[in-house]
Short mmCIF file of C-alpha atoms in Angstrom, two decimals:
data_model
loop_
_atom_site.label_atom_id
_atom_site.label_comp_id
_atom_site.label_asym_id
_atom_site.label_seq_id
_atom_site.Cartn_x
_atom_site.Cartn_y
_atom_site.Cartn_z
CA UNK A 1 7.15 4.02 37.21
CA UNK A 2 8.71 1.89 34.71
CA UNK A 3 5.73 1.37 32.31
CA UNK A 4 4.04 4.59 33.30
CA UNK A 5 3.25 5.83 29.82
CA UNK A 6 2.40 2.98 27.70
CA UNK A 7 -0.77 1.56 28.30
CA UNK A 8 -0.44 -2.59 28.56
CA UNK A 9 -2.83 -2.96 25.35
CA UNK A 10 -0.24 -1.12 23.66
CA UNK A 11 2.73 -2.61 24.67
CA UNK A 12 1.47 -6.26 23.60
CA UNK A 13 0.74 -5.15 20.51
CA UNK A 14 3.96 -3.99 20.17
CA UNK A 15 5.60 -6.95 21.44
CA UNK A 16 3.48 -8.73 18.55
CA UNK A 17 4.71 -6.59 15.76
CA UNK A 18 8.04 -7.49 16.65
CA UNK A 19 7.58 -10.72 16.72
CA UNK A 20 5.73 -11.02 13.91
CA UNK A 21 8.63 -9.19 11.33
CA UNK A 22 11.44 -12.11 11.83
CA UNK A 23 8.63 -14.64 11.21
CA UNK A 24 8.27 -13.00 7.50
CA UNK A 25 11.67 -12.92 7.00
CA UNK A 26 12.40 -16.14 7.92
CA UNK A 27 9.81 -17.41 5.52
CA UNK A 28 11.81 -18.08 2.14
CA UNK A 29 8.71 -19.71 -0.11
CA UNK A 30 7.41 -16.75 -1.82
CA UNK A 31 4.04 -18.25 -1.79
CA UNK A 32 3.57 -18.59 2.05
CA UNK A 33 5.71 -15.99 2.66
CA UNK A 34 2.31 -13.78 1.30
CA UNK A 35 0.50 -15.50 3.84
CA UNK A 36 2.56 -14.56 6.61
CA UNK A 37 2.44 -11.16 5.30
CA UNK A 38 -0.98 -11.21 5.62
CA UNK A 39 -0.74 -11.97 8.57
CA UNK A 40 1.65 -9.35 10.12
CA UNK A 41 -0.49 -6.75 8.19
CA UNK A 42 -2.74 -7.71 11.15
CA UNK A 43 -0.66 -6.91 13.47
CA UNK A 44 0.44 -3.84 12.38
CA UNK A 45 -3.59 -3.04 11.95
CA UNK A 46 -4.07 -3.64 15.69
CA UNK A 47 -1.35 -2.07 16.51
CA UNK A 48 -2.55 1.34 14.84
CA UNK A 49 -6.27 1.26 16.16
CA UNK A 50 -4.93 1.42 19.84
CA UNK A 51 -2.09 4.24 19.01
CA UNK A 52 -5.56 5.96 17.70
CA UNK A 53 -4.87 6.32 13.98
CA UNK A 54 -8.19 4.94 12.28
CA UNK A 55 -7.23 5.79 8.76
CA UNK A 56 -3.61 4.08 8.52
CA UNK A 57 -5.45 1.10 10.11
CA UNK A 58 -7.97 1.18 7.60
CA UNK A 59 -5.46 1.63 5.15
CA UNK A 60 -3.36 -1.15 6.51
CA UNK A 61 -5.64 -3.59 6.87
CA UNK A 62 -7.16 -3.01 2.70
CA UNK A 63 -3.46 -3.37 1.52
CA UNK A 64 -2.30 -6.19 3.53
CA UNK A 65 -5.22 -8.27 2.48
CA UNK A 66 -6.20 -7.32 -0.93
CA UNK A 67 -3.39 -5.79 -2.64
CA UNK A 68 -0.18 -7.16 -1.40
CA UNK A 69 -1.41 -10.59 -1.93
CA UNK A 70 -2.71 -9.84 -5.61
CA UNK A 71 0.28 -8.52 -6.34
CA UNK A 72 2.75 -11.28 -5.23
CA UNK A 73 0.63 -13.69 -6.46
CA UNK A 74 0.77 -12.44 -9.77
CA UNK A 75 4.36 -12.23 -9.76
CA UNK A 76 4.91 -15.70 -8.95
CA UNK A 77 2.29 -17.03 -11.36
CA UNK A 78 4.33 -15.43 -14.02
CA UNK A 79 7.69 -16.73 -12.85
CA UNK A 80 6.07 -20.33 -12.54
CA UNK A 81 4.45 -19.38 -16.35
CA UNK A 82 7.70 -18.43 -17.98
CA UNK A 83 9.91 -21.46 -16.00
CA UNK A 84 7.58 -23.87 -18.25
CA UNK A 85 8.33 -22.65 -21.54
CA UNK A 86 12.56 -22.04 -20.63
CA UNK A 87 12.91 -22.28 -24.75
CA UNK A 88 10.85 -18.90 -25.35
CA UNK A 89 12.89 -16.60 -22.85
CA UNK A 90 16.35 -17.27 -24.19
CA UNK A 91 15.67 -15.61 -27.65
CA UNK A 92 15.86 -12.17 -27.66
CA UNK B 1 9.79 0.85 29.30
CA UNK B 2 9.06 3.89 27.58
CA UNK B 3 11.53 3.77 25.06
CA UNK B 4 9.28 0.36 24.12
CA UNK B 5 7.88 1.75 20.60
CA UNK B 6 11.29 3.08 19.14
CA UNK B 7 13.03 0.20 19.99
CA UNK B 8 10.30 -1.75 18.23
CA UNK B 9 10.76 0.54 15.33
CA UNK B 10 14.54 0.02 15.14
CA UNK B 11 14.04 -3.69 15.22
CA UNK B 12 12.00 -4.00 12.52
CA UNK B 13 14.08 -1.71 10.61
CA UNK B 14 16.97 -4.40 10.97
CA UNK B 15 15.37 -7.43 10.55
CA UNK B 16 13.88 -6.55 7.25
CA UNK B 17 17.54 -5.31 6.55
CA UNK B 18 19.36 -8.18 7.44
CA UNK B 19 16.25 -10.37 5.56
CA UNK B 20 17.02 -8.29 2.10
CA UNK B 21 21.01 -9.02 2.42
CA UNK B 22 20.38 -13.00 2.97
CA UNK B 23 17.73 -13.62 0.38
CA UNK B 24 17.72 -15.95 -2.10
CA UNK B 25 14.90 -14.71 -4.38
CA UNK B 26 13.75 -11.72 -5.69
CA UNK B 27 10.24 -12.10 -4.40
CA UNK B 28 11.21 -12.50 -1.15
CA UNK B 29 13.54 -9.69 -1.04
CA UNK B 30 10.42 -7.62 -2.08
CA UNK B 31 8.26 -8.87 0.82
CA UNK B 32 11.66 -8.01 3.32
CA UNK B 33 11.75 -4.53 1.70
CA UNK B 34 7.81 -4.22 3.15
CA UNK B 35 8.98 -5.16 6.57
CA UNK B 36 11.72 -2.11 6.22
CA UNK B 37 8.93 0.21 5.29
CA UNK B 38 6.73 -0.45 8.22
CA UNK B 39 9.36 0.68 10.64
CA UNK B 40 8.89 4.03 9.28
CA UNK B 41 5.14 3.79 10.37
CA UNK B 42 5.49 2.54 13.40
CA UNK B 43 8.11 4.84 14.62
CA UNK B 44 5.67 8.16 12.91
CA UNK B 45 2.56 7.12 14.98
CA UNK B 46 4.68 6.58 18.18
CA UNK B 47 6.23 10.15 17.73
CA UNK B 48 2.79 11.66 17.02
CA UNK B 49 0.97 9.95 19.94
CA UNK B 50 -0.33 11.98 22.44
CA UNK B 51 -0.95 10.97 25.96
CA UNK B 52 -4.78 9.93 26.94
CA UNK B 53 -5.49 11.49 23.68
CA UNK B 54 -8.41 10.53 21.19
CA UNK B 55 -8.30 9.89 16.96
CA UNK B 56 -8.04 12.87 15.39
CA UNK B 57 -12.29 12.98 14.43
CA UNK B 58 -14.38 15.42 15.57
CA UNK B 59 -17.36 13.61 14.73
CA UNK B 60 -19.54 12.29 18.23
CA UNK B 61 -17.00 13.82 20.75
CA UNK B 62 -16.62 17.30 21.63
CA UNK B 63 -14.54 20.00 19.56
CA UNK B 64 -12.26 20.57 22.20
CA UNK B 65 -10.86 17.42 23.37
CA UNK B 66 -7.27 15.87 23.63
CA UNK B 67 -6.12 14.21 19.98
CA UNK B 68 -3.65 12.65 18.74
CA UNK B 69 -0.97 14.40 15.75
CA UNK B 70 -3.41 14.19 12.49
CA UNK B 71 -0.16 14.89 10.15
CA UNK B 72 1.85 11.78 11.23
CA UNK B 73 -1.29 9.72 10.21
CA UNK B 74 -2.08 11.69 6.75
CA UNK B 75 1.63 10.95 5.92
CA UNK B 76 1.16 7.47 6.92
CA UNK B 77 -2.05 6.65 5.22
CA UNK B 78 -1.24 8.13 1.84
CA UNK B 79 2.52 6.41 2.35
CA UNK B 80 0.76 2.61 3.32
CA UNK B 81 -0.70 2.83 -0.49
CA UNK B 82 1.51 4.12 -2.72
CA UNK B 83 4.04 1.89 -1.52
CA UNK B 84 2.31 -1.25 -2.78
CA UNK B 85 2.50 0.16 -6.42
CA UNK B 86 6.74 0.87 -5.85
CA UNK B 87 6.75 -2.90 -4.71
CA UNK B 88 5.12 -3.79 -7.73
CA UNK B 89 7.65 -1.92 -9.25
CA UNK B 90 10.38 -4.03 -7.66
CA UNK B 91 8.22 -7.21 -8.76
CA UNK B 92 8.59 -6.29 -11.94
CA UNK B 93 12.08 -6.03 -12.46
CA UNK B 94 12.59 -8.95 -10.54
CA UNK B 95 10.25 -10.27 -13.68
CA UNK B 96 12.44 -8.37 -16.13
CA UNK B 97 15.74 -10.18 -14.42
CA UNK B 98 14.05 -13.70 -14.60
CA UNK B 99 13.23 -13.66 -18.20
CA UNK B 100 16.60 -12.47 -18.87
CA UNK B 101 18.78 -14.70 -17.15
CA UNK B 102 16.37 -17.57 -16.21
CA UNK B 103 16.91 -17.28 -12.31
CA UNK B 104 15.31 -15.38 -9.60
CA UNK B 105 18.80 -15.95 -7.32
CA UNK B 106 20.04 -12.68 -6.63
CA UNK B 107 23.60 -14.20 -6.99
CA UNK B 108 22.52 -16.07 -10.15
CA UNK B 109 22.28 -13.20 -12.40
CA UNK B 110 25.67 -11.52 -11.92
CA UNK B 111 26.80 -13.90 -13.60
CA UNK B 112 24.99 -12.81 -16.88
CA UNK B 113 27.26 -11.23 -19.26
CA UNK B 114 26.44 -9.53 -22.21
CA UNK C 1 31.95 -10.21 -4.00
CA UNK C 2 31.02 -13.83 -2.72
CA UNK C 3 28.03 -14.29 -0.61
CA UNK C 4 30.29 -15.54 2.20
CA UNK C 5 32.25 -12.01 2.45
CA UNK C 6 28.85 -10.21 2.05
CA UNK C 7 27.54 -12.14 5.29
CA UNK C 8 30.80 -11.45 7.20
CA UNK C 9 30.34 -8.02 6.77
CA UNK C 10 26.57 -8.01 7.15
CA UNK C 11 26.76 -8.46 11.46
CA UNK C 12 29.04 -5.38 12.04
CA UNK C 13 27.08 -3.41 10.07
CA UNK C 14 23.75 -4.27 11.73
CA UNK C 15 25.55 -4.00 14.95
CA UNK C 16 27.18 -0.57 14.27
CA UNK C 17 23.26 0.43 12.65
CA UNK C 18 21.77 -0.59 16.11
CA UNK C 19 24.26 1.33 17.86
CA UNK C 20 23.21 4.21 16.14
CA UNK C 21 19.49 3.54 17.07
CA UNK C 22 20.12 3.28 20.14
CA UNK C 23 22.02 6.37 20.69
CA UNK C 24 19.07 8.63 18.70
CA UNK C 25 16.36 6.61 20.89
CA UNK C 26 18.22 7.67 23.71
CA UNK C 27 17.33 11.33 22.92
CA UNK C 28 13.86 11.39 21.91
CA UNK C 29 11.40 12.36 24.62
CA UNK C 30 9.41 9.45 25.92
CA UNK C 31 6.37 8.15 24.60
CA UNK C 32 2.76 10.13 25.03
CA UNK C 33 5.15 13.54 25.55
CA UNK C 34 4.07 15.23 22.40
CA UNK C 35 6.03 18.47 22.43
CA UNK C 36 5.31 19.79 18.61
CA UNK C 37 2.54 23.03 18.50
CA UNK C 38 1.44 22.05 14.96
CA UNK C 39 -0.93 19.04 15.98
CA UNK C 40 -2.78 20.63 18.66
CA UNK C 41 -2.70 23.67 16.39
CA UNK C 42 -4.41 21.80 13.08
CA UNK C 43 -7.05 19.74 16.17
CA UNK C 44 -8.48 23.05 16.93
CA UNK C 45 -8.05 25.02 13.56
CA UNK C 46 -8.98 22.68 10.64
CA UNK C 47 -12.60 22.08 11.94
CA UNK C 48 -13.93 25.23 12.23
CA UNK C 49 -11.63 26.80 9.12
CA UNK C 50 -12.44 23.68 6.38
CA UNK C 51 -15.62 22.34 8.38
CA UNK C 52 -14.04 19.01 7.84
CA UNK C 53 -14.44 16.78 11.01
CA UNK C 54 -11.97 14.00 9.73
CA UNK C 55 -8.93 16.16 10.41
CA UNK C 56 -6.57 13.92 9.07
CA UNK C 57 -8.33 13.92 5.73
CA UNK C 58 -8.35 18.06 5.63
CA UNK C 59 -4.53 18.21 6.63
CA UNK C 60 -4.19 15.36 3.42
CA UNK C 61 -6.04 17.34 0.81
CA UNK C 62 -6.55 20.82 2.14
CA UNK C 63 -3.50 21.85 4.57
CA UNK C 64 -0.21 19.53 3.06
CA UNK C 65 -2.01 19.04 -0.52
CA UNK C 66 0.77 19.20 -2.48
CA UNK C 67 2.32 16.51 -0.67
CA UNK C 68 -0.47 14.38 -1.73
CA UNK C 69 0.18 15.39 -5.33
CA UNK C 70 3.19 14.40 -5.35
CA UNK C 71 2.13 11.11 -3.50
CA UNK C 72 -0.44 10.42 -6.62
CA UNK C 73 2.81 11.45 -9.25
CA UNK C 74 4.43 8.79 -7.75
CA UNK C 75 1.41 6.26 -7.86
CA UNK C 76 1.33 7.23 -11.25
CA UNK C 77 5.26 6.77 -11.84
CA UNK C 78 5.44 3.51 -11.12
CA UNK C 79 2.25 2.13 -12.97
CA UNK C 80 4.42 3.54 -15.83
CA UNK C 81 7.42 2.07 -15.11
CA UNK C 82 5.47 -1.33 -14.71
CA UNK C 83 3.98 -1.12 -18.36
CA UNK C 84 7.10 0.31 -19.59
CA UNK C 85 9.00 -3.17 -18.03
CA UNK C 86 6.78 -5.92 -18.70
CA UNK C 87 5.67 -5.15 -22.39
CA UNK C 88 7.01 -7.27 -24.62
CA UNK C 89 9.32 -5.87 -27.65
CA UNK C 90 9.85 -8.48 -29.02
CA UNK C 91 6.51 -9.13 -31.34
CA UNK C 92 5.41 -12.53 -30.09
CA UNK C 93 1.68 -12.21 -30.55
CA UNK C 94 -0.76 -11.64 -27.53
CA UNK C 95 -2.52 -14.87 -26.83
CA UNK C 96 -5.51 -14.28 -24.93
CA UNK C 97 -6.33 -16.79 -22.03
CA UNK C 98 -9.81 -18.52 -22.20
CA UNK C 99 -10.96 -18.96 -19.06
CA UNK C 100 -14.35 -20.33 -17.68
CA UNK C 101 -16.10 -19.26 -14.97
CA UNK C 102 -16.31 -20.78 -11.34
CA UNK C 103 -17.86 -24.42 -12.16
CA UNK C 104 -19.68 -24.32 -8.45
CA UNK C 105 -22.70 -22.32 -8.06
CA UNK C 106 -22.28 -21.98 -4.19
CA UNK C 107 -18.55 -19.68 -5.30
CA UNK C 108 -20.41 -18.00 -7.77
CA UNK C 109 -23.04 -16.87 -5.41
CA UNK C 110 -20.47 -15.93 -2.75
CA UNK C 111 -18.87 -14.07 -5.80
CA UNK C 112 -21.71 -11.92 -7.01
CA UNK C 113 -22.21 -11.27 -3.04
CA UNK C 114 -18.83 -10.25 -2.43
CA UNK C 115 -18.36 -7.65 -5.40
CA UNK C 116 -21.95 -6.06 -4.51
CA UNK C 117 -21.17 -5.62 -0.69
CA UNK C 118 -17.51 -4.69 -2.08
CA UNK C 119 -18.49 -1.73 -4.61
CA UNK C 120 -20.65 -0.77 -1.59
CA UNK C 121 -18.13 -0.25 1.11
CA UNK C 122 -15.63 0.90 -1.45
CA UNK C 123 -18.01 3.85 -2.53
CA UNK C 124 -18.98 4.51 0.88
CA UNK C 125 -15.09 4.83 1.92
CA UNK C 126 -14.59 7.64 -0.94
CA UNK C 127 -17.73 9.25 -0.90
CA UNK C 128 -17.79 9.61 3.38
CA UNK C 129 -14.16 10.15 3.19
CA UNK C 130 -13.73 13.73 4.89
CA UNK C 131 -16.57 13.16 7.69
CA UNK C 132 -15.39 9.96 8.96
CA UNK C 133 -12.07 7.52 8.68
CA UNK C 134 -11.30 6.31 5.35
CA UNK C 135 -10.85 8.48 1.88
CA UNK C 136 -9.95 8.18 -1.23
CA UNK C 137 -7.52 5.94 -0.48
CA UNK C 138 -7.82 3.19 0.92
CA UNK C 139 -11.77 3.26 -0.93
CA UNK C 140 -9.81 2.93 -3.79
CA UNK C 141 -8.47 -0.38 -2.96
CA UNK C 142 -11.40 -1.63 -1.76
CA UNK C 143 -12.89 -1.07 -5.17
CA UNK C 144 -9.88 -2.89 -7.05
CA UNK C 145 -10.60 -5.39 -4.95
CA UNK C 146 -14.19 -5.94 -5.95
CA UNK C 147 -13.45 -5.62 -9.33
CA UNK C 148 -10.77 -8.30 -9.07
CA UNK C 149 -13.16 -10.84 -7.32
CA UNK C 150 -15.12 -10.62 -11.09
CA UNK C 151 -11.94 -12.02 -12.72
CA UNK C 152 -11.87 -14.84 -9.92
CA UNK C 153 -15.40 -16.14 -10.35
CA UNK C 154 -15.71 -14.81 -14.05
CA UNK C 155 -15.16 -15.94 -17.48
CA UNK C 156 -12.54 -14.42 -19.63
CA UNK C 157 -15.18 -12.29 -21.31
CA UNK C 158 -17.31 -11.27 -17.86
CA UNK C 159 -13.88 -9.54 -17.36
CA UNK C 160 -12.77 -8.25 -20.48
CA UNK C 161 -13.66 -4.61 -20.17
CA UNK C 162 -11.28 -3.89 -17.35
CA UNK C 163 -8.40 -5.98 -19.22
CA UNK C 164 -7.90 -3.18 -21.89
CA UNK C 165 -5.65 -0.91 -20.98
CA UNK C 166 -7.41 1.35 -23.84
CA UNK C 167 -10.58 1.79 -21.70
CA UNK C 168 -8.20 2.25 -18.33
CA UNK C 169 -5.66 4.59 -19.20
CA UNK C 170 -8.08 7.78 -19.94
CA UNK C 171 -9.37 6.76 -16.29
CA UNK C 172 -5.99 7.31 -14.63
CA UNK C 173 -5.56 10.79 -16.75
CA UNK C 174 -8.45 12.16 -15.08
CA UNK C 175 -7.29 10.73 -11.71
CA UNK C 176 -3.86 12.76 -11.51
CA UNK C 177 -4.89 15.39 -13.41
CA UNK C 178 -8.40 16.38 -11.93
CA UNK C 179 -5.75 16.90 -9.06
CA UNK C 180 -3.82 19.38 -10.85
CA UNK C 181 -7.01 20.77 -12.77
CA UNK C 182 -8.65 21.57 -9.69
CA UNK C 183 -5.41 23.04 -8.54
CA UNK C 184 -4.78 24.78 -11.45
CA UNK C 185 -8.49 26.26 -11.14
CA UNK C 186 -7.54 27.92 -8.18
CA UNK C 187 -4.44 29.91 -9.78
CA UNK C 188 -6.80 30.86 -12.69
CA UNK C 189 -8.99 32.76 -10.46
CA UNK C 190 -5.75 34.67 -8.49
CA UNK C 191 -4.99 32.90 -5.69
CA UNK C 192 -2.57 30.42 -4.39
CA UNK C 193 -2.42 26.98 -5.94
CA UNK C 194 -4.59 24.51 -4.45
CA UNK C 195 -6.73 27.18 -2.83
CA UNK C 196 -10.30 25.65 -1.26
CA UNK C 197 -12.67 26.99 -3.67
CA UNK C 198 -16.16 26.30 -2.96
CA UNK C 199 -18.27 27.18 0.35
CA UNK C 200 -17.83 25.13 3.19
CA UNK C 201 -21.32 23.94 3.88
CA UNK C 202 -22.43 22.10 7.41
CA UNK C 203 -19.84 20.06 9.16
CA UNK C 204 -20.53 16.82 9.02
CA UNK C 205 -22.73 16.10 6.06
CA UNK C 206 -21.45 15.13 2.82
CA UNK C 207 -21.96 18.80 1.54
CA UNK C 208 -18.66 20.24 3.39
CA UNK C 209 -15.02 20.54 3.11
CA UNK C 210 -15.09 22.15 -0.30
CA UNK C 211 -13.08 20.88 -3.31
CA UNK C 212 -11.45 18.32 -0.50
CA UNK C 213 -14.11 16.32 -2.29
CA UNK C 214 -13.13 16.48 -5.80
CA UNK C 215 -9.58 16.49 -4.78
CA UNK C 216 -11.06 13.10 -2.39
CA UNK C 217 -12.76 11.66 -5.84
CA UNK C 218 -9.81 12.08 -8.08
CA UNK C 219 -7.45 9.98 -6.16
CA UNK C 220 -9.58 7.47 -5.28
CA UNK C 221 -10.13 7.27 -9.39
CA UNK C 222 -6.21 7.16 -9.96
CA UNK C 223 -5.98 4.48 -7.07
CA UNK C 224 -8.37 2.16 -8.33
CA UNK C 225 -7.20 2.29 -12.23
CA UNK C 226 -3.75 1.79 -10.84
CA UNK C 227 -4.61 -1.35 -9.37
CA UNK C 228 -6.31 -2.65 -12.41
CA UNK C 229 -3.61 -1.64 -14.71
CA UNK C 230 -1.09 -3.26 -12.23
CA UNK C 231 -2.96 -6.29 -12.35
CA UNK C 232 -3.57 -6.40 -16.32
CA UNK C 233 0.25 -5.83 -16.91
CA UNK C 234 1.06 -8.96 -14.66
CA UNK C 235 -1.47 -11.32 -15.92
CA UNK C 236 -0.95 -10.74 -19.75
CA UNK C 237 0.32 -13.84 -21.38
CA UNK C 238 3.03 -13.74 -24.18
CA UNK C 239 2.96 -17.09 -25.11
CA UNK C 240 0.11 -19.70 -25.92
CA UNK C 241 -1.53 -20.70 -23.24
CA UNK C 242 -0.52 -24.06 -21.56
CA UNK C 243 -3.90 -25.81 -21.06
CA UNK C 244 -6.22 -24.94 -24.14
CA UNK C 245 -9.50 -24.84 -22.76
CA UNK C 246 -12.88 -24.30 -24.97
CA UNK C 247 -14.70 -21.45 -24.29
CA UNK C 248 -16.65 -21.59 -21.52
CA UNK C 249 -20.59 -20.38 -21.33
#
């Protein structure tokens, strides 16, 4: 009746990605806010295997833990960098 | 209950919303802009899924059977990717704004003139 | 406009924004009740026409491919941009960080491991791409990935070669444009644009699907440069380094 089309597997994992998205926002480090993300990227993985879409989830699950990470960590490594030397940024 | 993966959709739509209009640092508001962007996947693979049906590979199970929409996930797949390089992107303006006004603050730098 | 107006007029917004959700939710039919002909049409068509059994990887390269042209332009756009943005005008000389490599031998052996089974799965991705999940991709990333784990455990010099963006950028020519070439190829023998070319072979081996495999290779080649170059353009230093260290072995 009520839940007739969704299959319970797929309606926790939905329940889980919604959790999961105010938990990132509400995050305000940068630095563990890319673990989090990690994290949710998990989710969203699970999530896609049981709506049967192997290739997003494969995609998914490479980009939430390899290049989302690399790529905010970078960027905070050179914002930490450049906040040490505040003399060499002001000429320009 | 139906209605279930939409509703999930729109909600994650807003929250990363509201998380880009409160932030406090560029970085973050990247990472809240990611949040935005999977509520465009989610609510593609709930519009493409078809009932009792199987991943769209033929490989091991019969030509003929049930699957679910394959062009949904192809615009999803390529999508997840590229959109890692465009929040680079964002990262590195963010950078650009940083080494120009010596804050990440969103509210900081308006008040850069020059 | 202060902060505190923005935030007073954040909650009506959102409010009015889930309102309008709500109302297009309210239309769509419910969840399972797929009512479009053009996915049942590609689950029967695309394996017999393209002999592809990864569907979703013939509708990416074969049946939408200039979609995923455009998708790689973009890729490419905005590994541009990020060069363009984070190079420094301003002459201050290019300082090269020494580092040493990983002073425990148990890292470095989970290292060397993890770039060897890495490159594996990465090639396997691309190369098995139209028979099974994966592609070009998401192999691609995989492969950035294993290259990156060499600047974790490595030396400054162990990962010098895929620093230069000299050696990288020919790499991400022939990534978008063995796209277009291959596209192009097509038109030069009279038919459409992005026209499958070669036979089909047997579906389900790697010899199948056609150019879907070159068109397969060349993105996974402009995914995995733009990774690299991403990474190179973040990590170069513009100033001396902070902690001199001597040159490690």
């Amino acid at each position: 009746m009520v839940f007739s089309t969704l299959v319970p597997l797929q309606a926790v994992a939905f329940v889980l990605v919604a959790l999961g998205a105010p938990l990132v926002v509400l995050t305000r480090d940068p630095l563990r806010q890319a673990l989090v993300n990690g994290v949710y990227g998990i989710t969203l993985v699970l999530l896609f295997v049981v709506l049967q879409a192997p290739d997003p989830a494969l995609s998914m699950l490479v980009v939430s833990g390899i290049a989302y990470p690399l790529v905010i960590l970078a960027a905070v490594a050179r914002v930490r960098g450049e906040r040490r030397r505040p003399e060499e940024t002001k000429d320009e | 209950m139906s209605y279930l993966p939409y509703a999930v959709a729109a909600w994650l739509c807003l929250v990363g919303l509201a998380g880009v209009a409160t932030s406090r640092n560029l970085i973050h508001l990247a990472i809240c802009l990611t949040v935005t962007q999977s509520s465009s996947y989610v609510l593609l693979l709930s519009v493409g899924y078809v009932e009792h049906g199987k991943a769209p590979i033929f490989k091991g199970i019969p030509l003929h059977s049930t699957a679910v929409d394959p062009v949904v996930q192809a615009l999803t797949l390529t999508d997840v990717v590229v959109s890692v390089v465009v929040v680079a992107l964002i990262l590195a303006l963010a950078l650009d704004a940083h080494r120009l006004s010596g804050t990440v603050d969103p509210d900081g730098i308006a008040d850069v003139s020059g | 406009m202060s902060r505190r107006l923005r935030l007073a007029l954040l909650a009506p917004a959102l409010l009015g924004l889930g309102g309008l959700f709500a109302w297009a939710i309210a239309g769509l039919p419910k969840f399972g009740d797929y009512r479009g002909p053009y996915g049942y049409v590609l689950n029967q068509m695309v394996v017999p026409l393209r002999h592809s059994t990864n569907v979703v990887m013939g509708t990416t390269f074969d049946v939408r491919g200039l979609d995923t042209m455009g998708e790689e332009f973009i890729l490419y756009a905005a590994v541009v941009g990020v060069t363009l943005l984070l190079r420094d005008e301003s002459g201050a000389g290019r300082v090269e960080r020494r580092t040493r490599r990983a002073r425990s031998d148990t890292v470095r052996l989970i290292g060397v491991l993890m770039i060897g089974v890495g490159l594996l799965v990465g090639l396997w991705l691309v190369a098995f791409g139209y028979i099974t999940p994966g592609g070009g991709f998401p192999g691609g990333v995989v492969l950035a990935g294993a290259i990156l784990v060499l600047y974790l455990v490595g030396s400054h010099r162990d990962y010098a070669p895929f620093r230069s963006e000299h050696a990288l950028d020919p790499f991400e020519g022939l990534g978008a444009g063995g796209y277009v070439i291959t596209g192009l190829a097509a038109l030069a023998l009279g038919l459409q644009f992005l026209t499958n070319l070669f036979g089909y072979g047997k579906a389900g081996t790697l010899l199948s699907a056609g150019s879907i495999g070159i068109l397969n290779a060349a993105s996974a080649i402009a995914v995995t440069v733009a990774m690299l170059l991403l990474f190179a353009e973040f990590l170069e230093t513009y100033v001396a380094p902070l902690e001199p260290e001597d040159v490690g072995s």
